[in-house]
mmCIF file of C-alpha atoms and ligand atoms in Angstrom:
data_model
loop_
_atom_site.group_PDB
_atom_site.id
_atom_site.type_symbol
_atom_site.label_atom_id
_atom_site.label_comp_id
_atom_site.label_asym_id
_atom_site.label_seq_id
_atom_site.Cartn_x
_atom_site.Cartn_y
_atom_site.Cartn_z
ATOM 1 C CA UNK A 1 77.759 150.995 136.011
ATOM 2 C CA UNK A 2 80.650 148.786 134.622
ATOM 3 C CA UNK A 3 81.000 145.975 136.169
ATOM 4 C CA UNK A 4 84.603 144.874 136.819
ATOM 5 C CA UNK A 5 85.428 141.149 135.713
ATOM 6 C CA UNK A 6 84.208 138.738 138.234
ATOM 7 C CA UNK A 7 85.710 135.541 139.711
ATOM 8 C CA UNK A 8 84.275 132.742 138.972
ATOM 9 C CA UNK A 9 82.790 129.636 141.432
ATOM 10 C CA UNK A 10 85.351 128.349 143.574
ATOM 11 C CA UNK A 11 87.033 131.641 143.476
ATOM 12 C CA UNK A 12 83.793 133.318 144.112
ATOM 13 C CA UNK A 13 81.312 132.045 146.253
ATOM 14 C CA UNK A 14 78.906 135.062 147.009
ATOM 15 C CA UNK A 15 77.834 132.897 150.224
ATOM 16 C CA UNK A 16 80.662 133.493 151.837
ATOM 17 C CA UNK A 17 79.309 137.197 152.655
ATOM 18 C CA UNK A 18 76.324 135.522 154.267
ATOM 19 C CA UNK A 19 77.720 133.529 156.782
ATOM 20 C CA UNK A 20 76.883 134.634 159.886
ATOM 21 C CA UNK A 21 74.667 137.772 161.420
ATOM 22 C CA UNK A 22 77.985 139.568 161.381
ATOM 23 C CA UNK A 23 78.766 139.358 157.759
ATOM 24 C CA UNK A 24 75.499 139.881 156.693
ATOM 25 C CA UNK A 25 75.551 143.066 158.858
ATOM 26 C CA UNK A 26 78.721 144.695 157.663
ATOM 27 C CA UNK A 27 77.672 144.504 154.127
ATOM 28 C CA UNK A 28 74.411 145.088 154.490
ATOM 29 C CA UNK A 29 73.395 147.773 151.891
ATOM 30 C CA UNK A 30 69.930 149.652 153.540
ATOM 31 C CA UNK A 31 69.283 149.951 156.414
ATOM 32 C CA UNK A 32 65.791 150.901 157.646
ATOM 33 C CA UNK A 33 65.677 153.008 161.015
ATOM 34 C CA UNK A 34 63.203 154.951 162.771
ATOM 35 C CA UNK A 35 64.277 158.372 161.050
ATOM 36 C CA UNK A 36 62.872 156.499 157.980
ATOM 37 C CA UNK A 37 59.127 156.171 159.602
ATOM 38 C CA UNK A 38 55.961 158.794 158.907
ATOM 39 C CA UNK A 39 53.055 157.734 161.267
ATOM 40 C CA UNK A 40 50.039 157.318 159.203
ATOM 41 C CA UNK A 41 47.216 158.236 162.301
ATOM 42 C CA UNK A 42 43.215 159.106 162.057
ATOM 43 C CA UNK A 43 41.641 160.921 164.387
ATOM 44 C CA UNK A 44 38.151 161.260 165.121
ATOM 45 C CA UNK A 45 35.877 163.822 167.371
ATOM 46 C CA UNK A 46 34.890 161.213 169.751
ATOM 47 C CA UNK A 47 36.465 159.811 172.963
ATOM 48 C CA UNK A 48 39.275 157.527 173.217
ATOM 49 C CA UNK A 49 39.842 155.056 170.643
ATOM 50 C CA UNK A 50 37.593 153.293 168.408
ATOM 51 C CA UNK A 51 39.027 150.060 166.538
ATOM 52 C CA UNK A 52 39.319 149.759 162.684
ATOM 53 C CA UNK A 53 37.746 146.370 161.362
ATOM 54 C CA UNK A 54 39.486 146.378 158.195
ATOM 55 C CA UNK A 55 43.016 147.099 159.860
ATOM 56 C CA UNK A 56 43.428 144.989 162.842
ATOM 57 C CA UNK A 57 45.781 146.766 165.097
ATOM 58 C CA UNK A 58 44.679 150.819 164.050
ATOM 59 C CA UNK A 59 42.516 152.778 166.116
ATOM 60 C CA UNK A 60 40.972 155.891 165.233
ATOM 61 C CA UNK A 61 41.948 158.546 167.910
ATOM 62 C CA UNK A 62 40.611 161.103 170.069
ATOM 63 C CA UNK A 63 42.602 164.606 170.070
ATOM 64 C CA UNK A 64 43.530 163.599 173.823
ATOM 65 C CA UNK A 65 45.213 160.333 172.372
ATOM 66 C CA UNK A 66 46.806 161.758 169.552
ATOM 67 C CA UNK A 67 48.541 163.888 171.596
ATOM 68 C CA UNK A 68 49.857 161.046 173.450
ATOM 69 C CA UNK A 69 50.684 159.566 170.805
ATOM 70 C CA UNK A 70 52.654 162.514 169.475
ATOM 71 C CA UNK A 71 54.915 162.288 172.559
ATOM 72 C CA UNK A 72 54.765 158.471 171.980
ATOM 73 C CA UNK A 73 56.694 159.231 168.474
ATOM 74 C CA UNK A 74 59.117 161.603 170.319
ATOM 75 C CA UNK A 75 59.986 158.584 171.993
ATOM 76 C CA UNK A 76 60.659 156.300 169.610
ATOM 77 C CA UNK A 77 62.380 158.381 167.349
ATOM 78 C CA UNK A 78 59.847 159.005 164.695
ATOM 79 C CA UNK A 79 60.196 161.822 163.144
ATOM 80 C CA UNK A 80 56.592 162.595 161.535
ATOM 81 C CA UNK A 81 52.970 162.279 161.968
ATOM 82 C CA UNK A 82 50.531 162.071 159.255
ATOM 83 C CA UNK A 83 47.209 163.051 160.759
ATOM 84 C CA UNK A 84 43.470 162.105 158.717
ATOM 85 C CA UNK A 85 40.594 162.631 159.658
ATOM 86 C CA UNK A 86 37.084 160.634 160.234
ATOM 87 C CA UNK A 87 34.686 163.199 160.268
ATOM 88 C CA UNK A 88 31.373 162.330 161.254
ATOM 89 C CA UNK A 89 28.088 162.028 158.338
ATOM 90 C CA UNK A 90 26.193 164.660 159.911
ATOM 91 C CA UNK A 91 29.134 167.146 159.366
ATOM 92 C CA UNK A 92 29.925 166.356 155.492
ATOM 93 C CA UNK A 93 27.936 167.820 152.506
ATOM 94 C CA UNK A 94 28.651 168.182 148.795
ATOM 95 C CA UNK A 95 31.389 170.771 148.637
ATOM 96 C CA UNK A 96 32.990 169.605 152.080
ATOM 97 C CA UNK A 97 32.707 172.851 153.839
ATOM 98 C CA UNK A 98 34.321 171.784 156.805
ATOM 99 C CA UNK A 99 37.685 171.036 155.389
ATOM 100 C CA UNK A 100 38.860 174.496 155.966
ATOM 101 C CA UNK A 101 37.518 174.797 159.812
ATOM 102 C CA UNK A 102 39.452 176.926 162.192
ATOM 103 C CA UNK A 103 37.955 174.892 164.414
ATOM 104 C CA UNK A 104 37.831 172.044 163.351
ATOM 105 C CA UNK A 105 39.200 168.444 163.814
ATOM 106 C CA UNK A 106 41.968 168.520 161.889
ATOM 107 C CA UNK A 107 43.225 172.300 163.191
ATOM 108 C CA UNK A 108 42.524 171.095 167.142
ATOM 109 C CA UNK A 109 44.477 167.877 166.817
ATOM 110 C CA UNK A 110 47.288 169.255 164.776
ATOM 111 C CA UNK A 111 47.370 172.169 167.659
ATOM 112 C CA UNK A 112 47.399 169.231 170.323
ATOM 113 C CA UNK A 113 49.549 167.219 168.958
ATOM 114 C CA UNK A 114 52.465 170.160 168.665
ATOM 115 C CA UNK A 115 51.759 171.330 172.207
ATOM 116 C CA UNK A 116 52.318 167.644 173.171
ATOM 117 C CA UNK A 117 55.707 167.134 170.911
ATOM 118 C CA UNK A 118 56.612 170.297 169.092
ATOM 119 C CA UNK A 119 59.531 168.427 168.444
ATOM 120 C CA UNK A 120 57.811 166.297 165.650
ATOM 121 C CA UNK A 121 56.922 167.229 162.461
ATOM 122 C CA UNK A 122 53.043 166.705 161.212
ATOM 123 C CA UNK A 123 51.763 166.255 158.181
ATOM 124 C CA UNK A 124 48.504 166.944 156.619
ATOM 125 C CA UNK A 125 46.158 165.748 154.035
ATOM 126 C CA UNK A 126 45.262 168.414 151.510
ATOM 127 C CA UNK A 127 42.188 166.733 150.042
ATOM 128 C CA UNK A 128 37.781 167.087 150.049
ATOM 129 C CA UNK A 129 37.130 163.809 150.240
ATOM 130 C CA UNK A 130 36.801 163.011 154.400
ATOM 131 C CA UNK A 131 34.973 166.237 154.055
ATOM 132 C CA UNK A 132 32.555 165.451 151.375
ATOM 133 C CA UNK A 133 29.213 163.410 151.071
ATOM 134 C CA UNK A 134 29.931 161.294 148.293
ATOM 135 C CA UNK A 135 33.464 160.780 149.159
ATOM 136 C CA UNK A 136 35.260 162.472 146.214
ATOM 137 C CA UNK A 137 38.042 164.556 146.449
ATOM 138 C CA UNK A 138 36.776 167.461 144.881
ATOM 139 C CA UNK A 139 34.146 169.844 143.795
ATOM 140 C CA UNK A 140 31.574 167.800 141.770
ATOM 141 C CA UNK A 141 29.432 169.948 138.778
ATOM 142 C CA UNK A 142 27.567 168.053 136.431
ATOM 143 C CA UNK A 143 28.878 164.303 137.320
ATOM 144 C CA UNK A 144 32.304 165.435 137.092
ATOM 145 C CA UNK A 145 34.826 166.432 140.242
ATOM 146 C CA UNK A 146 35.764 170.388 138.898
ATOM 147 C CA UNK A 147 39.404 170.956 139.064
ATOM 148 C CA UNK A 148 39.596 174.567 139.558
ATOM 149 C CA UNK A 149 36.649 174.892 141.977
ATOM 150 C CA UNK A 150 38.534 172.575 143.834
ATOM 151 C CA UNK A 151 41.539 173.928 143.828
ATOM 152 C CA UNK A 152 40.630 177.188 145.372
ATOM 153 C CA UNK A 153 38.870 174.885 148.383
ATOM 154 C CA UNK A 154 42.051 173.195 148.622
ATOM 155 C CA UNK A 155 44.209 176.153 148.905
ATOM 156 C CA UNK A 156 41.246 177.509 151.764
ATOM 157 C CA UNK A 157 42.456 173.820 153.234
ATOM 158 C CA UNK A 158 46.039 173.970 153.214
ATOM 159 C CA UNK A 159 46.033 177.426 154.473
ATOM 160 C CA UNK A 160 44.161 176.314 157.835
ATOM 161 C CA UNK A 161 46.343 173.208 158.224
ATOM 162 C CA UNK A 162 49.664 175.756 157.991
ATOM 163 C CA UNK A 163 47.758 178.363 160.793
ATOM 164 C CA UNK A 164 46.765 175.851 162.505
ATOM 165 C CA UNK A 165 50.697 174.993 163.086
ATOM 166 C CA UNK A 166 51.056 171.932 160.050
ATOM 167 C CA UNK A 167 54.462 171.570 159.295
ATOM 168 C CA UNK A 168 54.173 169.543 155.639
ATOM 169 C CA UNK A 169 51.253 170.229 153.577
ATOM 170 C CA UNK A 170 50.804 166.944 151.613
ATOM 171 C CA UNK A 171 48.029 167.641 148.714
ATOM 172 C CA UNK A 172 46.799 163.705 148.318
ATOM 173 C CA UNK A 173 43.743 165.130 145.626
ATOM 174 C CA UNK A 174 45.689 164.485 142.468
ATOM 175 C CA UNK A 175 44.073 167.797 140.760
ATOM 176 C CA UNK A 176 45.998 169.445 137.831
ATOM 177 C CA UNK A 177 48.113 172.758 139.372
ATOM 178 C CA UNK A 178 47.308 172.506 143.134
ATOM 179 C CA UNK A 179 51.004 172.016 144.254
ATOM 180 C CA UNK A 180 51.659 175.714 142.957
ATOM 181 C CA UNK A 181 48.389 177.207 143.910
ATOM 182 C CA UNK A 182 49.073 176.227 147.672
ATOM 183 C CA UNK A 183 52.886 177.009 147.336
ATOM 184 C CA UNK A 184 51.519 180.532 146.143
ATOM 185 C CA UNK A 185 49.185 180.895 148.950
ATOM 186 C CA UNK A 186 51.626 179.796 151.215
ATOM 187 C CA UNK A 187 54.076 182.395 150.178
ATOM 188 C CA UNK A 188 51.716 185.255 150.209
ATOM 189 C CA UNK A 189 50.165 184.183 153.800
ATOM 190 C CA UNK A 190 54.062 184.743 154.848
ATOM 191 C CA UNK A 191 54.490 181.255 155.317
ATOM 192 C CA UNK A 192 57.727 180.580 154.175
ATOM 193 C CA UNK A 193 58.722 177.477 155.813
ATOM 194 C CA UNK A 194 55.856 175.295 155.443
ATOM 195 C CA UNK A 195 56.810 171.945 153.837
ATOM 196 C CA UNK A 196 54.659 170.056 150.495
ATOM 197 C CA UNK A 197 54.992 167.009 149.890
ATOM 198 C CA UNK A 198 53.034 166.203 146.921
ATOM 199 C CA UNK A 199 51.606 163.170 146.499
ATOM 200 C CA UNK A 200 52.883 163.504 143.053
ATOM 201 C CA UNK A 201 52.064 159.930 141.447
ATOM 202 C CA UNK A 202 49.075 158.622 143.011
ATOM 203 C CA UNK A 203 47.274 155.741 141.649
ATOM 204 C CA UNK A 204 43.368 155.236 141.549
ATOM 205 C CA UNK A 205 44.100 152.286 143.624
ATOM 206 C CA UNK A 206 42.023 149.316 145.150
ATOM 207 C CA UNK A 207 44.223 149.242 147.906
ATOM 208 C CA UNK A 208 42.468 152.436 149.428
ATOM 209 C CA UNK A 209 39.670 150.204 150.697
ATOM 210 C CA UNK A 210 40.199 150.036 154.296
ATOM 211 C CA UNK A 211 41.331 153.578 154.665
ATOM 212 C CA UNK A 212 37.821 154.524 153.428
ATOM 213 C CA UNK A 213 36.471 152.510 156.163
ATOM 214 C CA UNK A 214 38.714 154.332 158.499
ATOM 215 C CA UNK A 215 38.095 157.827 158.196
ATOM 216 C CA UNK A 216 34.143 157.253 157.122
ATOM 217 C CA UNK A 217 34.164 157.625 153.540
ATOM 218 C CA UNK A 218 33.331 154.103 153.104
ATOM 219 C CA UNK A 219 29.865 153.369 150.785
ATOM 220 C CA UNK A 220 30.396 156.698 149.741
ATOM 221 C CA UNK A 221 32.865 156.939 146.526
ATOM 222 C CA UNK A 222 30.578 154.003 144.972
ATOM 223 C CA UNK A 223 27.812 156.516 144.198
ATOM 224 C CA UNK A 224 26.991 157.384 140.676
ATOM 225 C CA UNK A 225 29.322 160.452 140.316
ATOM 226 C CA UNK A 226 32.100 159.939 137.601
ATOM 227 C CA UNK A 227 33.557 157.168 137.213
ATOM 228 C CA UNK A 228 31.850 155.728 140.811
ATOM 229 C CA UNK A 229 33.839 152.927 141.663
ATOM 230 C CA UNK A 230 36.931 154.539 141.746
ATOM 231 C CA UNK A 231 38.416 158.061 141.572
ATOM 232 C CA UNK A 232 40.044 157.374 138.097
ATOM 233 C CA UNK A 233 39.348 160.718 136.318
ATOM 234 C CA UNK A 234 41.874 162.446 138.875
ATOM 235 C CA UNK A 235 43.952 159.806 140.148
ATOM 236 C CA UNK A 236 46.687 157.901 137.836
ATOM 237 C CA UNK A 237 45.910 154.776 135.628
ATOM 238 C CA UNK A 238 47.797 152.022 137.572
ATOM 239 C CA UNK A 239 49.294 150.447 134.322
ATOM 240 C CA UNK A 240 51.503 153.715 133.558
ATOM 241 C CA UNK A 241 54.661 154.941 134.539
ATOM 242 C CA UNK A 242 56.510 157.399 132.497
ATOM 243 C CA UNK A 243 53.085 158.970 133.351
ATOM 244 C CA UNK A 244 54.476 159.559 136.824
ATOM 245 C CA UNK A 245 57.696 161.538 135.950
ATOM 246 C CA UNK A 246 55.829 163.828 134.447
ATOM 247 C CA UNK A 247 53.146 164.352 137.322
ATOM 248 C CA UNK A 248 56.778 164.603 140.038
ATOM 249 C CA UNK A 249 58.433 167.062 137.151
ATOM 250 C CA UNK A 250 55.375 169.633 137.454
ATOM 251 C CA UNK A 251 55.017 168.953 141.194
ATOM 252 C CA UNK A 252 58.599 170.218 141.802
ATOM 253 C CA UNK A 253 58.212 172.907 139.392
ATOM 254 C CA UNK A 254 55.479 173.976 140.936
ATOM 255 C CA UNK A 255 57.431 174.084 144.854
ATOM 256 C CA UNK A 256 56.876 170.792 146.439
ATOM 257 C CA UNK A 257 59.897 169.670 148.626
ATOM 258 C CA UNK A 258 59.877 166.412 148.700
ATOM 259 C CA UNK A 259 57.390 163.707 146.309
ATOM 260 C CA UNK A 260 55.504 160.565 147.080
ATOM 261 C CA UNK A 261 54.181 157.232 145.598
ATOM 262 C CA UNK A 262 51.580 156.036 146.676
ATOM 263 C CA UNK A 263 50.483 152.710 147.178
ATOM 264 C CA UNK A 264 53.823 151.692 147.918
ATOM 265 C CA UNK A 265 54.462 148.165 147.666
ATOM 266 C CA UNK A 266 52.844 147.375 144.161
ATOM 267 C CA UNK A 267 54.497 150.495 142.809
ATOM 268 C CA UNK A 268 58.355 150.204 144.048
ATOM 269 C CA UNK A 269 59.334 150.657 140.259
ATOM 270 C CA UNK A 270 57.788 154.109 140.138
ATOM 271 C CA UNK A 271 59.770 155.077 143.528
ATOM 272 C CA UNK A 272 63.296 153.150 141.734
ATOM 273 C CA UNK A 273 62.487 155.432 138.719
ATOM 274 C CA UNK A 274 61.645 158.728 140.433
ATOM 275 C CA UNK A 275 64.906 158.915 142.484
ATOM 276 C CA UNK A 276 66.522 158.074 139.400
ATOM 277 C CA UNK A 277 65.414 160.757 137.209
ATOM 278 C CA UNK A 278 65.090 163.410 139.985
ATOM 279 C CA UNK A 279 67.408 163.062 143.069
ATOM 280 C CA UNK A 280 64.661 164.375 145.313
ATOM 281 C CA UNK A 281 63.537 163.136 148.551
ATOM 282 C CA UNK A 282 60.978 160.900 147.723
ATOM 283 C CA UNK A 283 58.629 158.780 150.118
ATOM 284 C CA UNK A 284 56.158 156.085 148.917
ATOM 285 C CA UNK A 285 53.020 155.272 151.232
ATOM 286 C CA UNK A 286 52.543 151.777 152.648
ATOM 287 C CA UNK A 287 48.519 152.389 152.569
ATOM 288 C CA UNK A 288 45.670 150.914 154.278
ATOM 289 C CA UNK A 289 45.679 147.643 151.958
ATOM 290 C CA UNK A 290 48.789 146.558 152.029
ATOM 291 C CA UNK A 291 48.941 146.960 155.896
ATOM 292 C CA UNK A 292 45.391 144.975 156.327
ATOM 293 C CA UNK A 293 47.368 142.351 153.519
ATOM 294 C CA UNK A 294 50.301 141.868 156.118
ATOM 295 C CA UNK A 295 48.379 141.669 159.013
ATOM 296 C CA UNK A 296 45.218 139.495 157.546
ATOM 297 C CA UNK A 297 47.845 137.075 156.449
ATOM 298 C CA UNK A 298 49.521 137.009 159.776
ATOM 299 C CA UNK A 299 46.485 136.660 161.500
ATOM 300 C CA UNK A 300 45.787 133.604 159.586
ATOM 301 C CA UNK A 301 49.140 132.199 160.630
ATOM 302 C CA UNK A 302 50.135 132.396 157.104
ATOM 303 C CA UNK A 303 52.643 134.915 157.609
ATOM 304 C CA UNK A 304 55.432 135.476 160.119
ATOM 305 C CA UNK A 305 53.772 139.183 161.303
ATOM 306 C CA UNK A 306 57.087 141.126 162.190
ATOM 307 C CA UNK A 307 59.271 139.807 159.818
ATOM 308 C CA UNK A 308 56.916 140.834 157.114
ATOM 309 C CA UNK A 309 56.644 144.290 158.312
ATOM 310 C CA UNK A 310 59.976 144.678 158.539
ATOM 311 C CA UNK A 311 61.036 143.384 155.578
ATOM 312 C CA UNK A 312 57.893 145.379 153.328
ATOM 313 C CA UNK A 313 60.123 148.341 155.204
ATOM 314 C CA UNK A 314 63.071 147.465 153.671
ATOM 315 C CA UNK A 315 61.802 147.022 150.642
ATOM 316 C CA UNK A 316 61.009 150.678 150.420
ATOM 317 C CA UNK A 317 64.442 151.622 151.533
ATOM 318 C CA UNK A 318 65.892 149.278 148.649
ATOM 319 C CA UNK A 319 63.705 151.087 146.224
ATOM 320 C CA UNK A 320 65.479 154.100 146.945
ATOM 321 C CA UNK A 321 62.612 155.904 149.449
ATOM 322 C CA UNK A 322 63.950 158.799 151.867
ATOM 323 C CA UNK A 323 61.116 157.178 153.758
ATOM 324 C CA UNK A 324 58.127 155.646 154.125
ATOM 325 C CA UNK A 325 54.513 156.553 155.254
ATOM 326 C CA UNK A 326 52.902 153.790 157.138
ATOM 327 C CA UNK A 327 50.454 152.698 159.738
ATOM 328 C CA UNK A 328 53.176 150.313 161.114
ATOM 329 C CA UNK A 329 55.456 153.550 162.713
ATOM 330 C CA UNK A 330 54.969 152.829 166.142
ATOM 331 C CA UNK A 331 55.178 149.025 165.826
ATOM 332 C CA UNK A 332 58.097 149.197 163.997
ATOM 333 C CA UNK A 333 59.574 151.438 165.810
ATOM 334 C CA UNK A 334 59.062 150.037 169.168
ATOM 335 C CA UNK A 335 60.847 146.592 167.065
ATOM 336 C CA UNK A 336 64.154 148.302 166.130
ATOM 337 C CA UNK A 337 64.534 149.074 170.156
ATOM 338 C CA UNK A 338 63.875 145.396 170.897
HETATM 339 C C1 LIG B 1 42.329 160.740 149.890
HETATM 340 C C2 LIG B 1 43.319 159.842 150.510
HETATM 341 C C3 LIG B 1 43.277 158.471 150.395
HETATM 342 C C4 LIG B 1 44.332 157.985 151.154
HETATM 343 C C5 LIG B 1 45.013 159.078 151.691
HETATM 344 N N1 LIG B 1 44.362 160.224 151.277
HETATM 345 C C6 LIG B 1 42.298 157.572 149.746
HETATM 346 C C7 LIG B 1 41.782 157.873 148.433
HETATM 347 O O1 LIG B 1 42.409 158.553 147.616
HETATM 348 O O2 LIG B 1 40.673 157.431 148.158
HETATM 349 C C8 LIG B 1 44.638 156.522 151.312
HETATM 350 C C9 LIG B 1 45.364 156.132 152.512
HETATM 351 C C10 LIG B 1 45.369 154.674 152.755
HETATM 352 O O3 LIG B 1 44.759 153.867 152.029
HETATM 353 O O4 LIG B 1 46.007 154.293 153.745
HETATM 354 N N2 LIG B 1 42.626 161.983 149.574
#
């Protein structure tokens, strides 16, 4: 953009615009509302709800509560709910079998939660790994997760979720050519409407930690498969970028609607760049880290709490997000009516 000639100091004094509330209001330039909010929820088998250490705040839900909590977003004007699951030892094994239950967690509370609010749109995570004993999110052969044996598990997966009555399909497992394969099965299953939303550029990412707690995949991706610490075969090296338009350009070749970064916070460039290059809705993911950041600070007294959520909001909005995938929904919702 050219810019035009600018006054100079006294003629311009840029303060002026930020006077009052008023001022600062009329030329504000995002604005963050709940529309903007995906409500990043786990569920669990269990009764009731069961705290998260890591994430002061989060509880894991029973199907009864996530249905409440379904009407809850109704309520406050949020217009999505991204359900995961903590699935219980006992019912993982190596190729995460239960992933593609009919009857499972996932399908009942995803069935619950549209009775309760078909109004609001739910969102599901395409991936092995709440599924699987060693916490990967694939098909493991030989040390290494498989990408094609996965794929076919993940398509098994998605297809559930969309029965089950899933309204975005949102493939978090980062292998090669799943985005298609689902958008395939999807098609031939009759299922024209069903949403992706790829989480296109995803980031082998030490901000993950507390989710793992949460959904019960904890000491498990530190075994000695791959590279153990982390999931850095399939997810993307956190020092690239340009890597990232290419992983969104296949994604939307391959039929997703809408893309996603993910973590959001450390990665706002990638989001600024994305919308750039490809005009597409595009959501980044304010994960488990960066929420137990805010709220660890806060709790500490080091940080104002709301003002920091609000503003990490903004932030994403600034970036150029359609919107934003966070644990805070309901909070921040429940702030904007305030
Ligand atoms: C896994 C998945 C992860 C998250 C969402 N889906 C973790 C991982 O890749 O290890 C992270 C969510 C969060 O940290 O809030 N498929």
């Amino acid at each position: 953009m050219s810019q035009p000639s600018l006054a100079s100091y006294p003629a311009l004094r840029l303060r002026r615009l930020r006077q009052a509330e008023w001022t600062r209001r009329l030329v504000r330039e995002s604005r963050l509302t709940p529309s903007d909010l995906i409500w990043s929820m786990v569920v669990h088998e269990g009764e009731g709800r069961v705290p998260v250490s890591s994430m002061p705040g989060i509880e894991r839900l029973s199907i009864t509560e996530a249905a409440k909590a379904a009407r809850e977003a109704k309520a406050l004007g949020i217009p999505a709910i991204a359900v995961f699951p903590h699935i219980d030892g006992a019912g993982k094994d190596a190729v995460g079998s239960q992933a593609a239950d009919p009857n499972g967690l996932i399908a009942r509370a995803v069935k619950a939660m549209k009775d309760a609010a078909p109004e609001v749109g739910i969102m599901c995570d395409v991936a092995l790994d709440p599924f699987t004993d060693h916490g990967h999110d694939g098909v493991i052969e030989a040390g290494r997760v498989i990408n094609d044996a996965t794929i076919a598990r993940l398509v098994d997966q998605g297809l559930m979720q969309a029965h089950a009555g899933c309204d975005i399909l949102a493939p978090s497992d980062m292998m090669d050519g799943r985005v298609g394969a689902l958008r395939a099965a999807l098609e031939a299953a009759g299922l024209k409407d069903t949403l992706i939303m790829s989480y296109a550029a995803k980031y082998a990412s030490a901000f993950y930690g507390p989710y793992r707690e949460a959904i019960g995949s904890g000491k498990l991706a530190t075994g000695s498969v791959d590279n153990p610490a982390d999931k850095a075969t399939y997810q993307m090296d956190p020092a690239n970028s340009d890597e990232a338009l290419r992983e969104v350009a296949l994604d939307i070749a391959e039929g997703a609607d809408m893309g996603m970064v993910k973590p959001g916070m450390p990665y706002l460039d990638i989001v600024r760049r994305v919308v750039e290059t490809f005009s597409m809705p595009t959501f980044a993911f304010q994960v488990s880290g960066e929420y137990a950041m805010i709220m660890a600070a806060a709790q500490n007294g080091w940080l104002d709490e709301e003002r920091a959520i609000l503003e990490s909001l903004t932030a994403f909005k600034r970036a150029g997000c359609a919107g934003v995938i966070t644990y805070f929904a309901p909070r921040a919702a429940r702030m904007f009516g305030e």
